[in-house]
CSV table of C-alpha atoms in Angstrom, one decimal:
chain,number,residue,atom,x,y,z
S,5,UNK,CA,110.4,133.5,74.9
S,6,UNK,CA,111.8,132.4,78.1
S,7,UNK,CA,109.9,131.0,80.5
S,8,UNK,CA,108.9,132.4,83.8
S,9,UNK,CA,111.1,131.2,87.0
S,10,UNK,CA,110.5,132.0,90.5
S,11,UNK,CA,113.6,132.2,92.5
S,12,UNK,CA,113.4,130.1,96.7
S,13,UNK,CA,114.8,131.2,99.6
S,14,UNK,CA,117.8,129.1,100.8
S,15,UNK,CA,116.5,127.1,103.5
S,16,UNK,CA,118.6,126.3,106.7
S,17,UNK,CA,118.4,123.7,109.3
S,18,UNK,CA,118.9,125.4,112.6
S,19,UNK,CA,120.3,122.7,115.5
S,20,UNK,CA,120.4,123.9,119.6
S,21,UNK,CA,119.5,122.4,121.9
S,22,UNK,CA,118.7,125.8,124.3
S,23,UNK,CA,115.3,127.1,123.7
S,24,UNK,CA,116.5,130.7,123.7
S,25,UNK,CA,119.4,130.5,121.5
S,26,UNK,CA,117.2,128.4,119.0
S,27,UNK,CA,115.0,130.7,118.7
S,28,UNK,CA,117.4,133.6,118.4
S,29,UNK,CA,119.3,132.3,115.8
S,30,UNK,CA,115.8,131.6,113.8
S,31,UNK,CA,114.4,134.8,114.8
S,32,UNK,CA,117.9,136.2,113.1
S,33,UNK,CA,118.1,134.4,109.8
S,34,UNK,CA,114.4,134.6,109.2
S,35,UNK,CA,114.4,138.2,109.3
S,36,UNK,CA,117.2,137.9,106.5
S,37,UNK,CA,114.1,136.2,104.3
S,38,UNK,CA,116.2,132.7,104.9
S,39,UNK,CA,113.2,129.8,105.1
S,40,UNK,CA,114.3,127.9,108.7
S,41,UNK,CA,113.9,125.0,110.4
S,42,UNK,CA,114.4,124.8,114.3
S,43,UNK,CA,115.7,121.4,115.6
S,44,UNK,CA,116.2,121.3,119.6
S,45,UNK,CA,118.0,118.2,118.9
S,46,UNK,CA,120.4,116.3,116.5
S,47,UNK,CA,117.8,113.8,116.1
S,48,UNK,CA,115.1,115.6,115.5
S,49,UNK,CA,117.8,117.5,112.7
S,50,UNK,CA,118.2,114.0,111.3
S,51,UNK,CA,114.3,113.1,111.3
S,52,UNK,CA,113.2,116.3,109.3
S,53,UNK,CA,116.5,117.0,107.1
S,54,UNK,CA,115.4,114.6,104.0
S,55,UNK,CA,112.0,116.1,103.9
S,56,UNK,CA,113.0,120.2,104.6
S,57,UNK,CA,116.5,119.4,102.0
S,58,UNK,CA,118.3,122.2,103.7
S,59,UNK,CA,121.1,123.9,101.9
S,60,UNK,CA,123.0,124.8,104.7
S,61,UNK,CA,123.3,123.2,108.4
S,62,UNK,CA,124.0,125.4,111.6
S,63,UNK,CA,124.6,123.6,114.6
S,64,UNK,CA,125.2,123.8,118.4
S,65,UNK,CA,128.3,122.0,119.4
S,66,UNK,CA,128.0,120.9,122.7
S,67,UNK,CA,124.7,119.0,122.9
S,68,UNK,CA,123.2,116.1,124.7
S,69,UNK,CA,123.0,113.1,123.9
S,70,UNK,CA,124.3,113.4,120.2
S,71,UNK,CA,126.5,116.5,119.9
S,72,UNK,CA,127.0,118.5,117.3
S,73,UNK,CA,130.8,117.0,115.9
S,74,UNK,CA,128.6,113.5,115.8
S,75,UNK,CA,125.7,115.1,113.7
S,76,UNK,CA,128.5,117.1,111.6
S,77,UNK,CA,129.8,113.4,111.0
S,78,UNK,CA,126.4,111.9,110.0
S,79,UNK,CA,125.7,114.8,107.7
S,80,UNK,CA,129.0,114.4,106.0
S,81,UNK,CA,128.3,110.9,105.6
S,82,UNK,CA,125.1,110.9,104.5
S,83,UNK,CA,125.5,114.1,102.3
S,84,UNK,CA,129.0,115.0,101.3
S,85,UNK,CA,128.3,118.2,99.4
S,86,UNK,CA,126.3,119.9,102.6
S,87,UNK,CA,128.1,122.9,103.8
S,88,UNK,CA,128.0,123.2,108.0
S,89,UNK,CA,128.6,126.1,110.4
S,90,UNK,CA,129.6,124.7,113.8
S,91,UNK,CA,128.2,127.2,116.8
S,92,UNK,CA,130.2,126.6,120.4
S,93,UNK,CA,130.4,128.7,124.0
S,94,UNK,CA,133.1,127.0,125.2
S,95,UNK,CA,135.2,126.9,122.3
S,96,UNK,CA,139.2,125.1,122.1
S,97,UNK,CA,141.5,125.1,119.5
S,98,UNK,CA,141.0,121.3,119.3
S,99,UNK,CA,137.5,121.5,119.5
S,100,UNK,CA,137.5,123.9,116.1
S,101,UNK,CA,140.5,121.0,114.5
S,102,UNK,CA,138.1,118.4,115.0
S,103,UNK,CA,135.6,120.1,113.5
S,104,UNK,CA,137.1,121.2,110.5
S,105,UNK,CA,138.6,117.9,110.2
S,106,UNK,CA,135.2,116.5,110.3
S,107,UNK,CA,134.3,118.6,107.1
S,108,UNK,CA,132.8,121.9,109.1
S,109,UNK,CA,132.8,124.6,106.5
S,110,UNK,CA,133.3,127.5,109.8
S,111,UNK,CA,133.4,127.2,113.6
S,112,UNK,CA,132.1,130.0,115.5
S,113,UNK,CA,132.3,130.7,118.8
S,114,UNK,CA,129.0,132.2,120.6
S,115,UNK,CA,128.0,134.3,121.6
S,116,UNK,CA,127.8,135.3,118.0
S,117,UNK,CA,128.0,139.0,116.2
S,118,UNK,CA,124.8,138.7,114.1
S,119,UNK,CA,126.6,140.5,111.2
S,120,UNK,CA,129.4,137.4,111.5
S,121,UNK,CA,127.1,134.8,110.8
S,122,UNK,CA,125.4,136.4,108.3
S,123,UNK,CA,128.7,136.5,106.6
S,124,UNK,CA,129.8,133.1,107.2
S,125,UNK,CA,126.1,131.9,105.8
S,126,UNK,CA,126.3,133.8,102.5
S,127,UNK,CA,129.8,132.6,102.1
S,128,UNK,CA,128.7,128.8,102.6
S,129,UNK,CA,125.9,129.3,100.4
S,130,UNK,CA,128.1,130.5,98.0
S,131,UNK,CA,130.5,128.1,98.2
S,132,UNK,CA,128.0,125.5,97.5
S,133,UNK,CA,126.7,126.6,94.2
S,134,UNK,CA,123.4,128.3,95.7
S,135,UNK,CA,122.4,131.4,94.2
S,136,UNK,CA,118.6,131.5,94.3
S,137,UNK,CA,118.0,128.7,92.0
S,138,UNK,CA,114.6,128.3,90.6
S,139,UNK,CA,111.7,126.1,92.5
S,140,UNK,CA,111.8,123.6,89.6
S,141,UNK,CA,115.3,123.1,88.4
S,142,UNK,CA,115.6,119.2,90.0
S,143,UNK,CA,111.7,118.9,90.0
S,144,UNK,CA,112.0,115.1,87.9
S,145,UNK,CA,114.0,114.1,91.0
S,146,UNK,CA,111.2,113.5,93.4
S,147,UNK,CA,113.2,111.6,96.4
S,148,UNK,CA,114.8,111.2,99.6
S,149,UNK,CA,117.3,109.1,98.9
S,150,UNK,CA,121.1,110.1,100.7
S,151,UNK,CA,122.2,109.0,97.1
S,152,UNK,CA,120.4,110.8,95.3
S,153,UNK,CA,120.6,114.4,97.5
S,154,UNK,CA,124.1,114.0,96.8
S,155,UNK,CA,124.0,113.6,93.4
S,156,UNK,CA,122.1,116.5,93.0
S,157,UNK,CA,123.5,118.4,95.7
S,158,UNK,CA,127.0,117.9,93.3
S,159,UNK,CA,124.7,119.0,90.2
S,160,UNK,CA,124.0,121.9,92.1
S,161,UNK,CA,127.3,122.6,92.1
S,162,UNK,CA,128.5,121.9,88.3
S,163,UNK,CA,125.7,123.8,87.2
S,164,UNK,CA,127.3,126.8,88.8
S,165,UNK,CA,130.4,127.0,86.8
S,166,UNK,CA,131.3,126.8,82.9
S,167,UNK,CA,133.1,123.5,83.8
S,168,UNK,CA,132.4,120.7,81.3
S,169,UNK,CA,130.1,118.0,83.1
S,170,UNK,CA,130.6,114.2,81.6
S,171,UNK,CA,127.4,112.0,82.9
S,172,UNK,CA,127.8,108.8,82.7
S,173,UNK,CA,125.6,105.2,84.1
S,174,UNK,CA,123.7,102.7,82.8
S,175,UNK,CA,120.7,103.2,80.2
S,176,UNK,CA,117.3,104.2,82.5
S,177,UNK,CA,119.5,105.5,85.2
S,178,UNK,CA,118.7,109.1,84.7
S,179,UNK,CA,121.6,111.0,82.7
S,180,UNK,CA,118.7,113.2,80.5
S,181,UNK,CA,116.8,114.1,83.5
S,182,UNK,CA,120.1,114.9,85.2
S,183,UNK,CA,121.2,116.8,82.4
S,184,UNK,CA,118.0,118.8,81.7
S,185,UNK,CA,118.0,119.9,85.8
S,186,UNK,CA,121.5,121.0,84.9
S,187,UNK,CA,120.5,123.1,82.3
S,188,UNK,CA,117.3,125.0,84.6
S,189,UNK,CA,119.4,125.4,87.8
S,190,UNK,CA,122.8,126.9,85.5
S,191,UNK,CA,123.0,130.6,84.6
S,192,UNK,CA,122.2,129.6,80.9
S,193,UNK,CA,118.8,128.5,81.5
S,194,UNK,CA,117.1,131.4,79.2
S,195,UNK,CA,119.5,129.4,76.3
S,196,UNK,CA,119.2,126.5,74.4
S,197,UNK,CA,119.9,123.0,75.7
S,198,UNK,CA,121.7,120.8,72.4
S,199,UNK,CA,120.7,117.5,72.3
S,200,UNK,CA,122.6,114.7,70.4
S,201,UNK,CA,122.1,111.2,69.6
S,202,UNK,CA,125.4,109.9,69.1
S,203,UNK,CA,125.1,106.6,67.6
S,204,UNK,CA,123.0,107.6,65.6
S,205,UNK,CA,125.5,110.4,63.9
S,206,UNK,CA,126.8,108.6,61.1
S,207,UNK,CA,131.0,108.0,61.2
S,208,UNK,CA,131.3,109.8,57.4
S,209,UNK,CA,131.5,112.9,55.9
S,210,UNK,CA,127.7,113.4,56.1
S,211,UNK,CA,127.3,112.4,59.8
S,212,UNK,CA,130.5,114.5,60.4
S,213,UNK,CA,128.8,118.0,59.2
S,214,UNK,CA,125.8,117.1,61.3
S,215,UNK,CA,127.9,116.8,64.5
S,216,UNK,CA,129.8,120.2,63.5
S,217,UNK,CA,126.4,122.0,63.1
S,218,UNK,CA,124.9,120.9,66.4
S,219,UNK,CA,128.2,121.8,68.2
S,220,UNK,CA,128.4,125.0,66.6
S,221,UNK,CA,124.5,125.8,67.6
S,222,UNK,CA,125.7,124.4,71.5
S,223,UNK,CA,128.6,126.9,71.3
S,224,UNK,CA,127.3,128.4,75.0
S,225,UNK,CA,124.8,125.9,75.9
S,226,UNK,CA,125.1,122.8,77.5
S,227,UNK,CA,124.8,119.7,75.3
S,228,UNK,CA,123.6,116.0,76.1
């Protein structure tokens, strides 16, 4: 029997430095049952992002201190896979080429139709593999580690599609784990997950019929 899984909410990291637009744009994509997290600054987006692991970013362009194209830079940095929706009131065409060409997923120029960046958030959450995982799909992955957020983040991603995923590292590094959090957060999570020891399949005729049986019962299931 399959086992019970409770879908999240996708959670977004809200970045603007104006009180009243902050709040507006929370107030907004709260009431669409989105879990949010105001930031009236890029450093306070910085100093809470590993702990809330947002999985999308909307931020205020012009800001003091560090604006929003230098935070859209960090996040980049820091985690490649992060989608991020650049908000600006004074937008310029080479304001929105920076941006892009920083990695923004969409610019958008305030003030800001609420249906348009609803849109723009379900298409970036879309585009990076979200779909309501379950709570528990990367629970052996208890970090804050850049490197590791990424690594999942891409995962996340894989997981999404009927792509074949190759793991590789050293022994202890985590390619089981990884694996088995691929399996929960895919669309074939009810099914089985195929594992095979490799070496340990025997190179004759034998060893052969074992490896042909297993594949056959992974037809449709992910296999590590």
């Amino acid at each position: 029997m399959a086992r019970p899984t409770s879908k999240r909410a996708a959670r977004i990291l809200v970045v603007d430095d104006d009180p009243g637009l902050l709040r507006l744009l929370t107030i907004r994509l709260r009431s669409e049952k989105y879990e949010v997290e105001p930031a009236d600054s890029a450093a306070r987006a910085l100093s809470v992002i590993a702990g809330f692991r947002p999985d999308l970013v909307v931020t205020d362009l012009r800001m003091a201190q560090m604006d929003g194209l230098a935070l859209l830079k960090e996040l980049k940095r820091r985690w490649p896979s992060l989608n991020v929706i650049v908000l600006t009131a004074h937008g310029t065409i080479p304001d929105a080429v920076r941006a892009t060409q920083s990695g923004a997923f969409a610019f958008l120029t305030k003030p800001v139709e609420k249906e348009q960046l609803l849109a723009e958030v379900r298409r970036a959450l879309r585009t990076s593999g979200f779909a309501g995982e379950t709570d528990d799909w990367s629970a052996d992955f208890a970090t804050r580690s850049p490197l590791v957020e990424n690594v999942l983040a891409s995962a996340r991603l894989a997981a999404a599609t009927d792509a074949p995923v190759l793991i590789t590292g050293e022994p202890g590094t985590g390619r089981e784990p990884l694996a088995k959090a691929m399996h929960r957060g895919s669309s074939r999570r009810d099914g089985p997950l195929v594992e095979l020891d490799c070496p340990e399949l025997e190179a004759d005729a034998e060893g052969r019929d074992r490896l042909a049986r297993s594949l056959e019962q992974a037809v449709g299931a992910p296999c590590c």
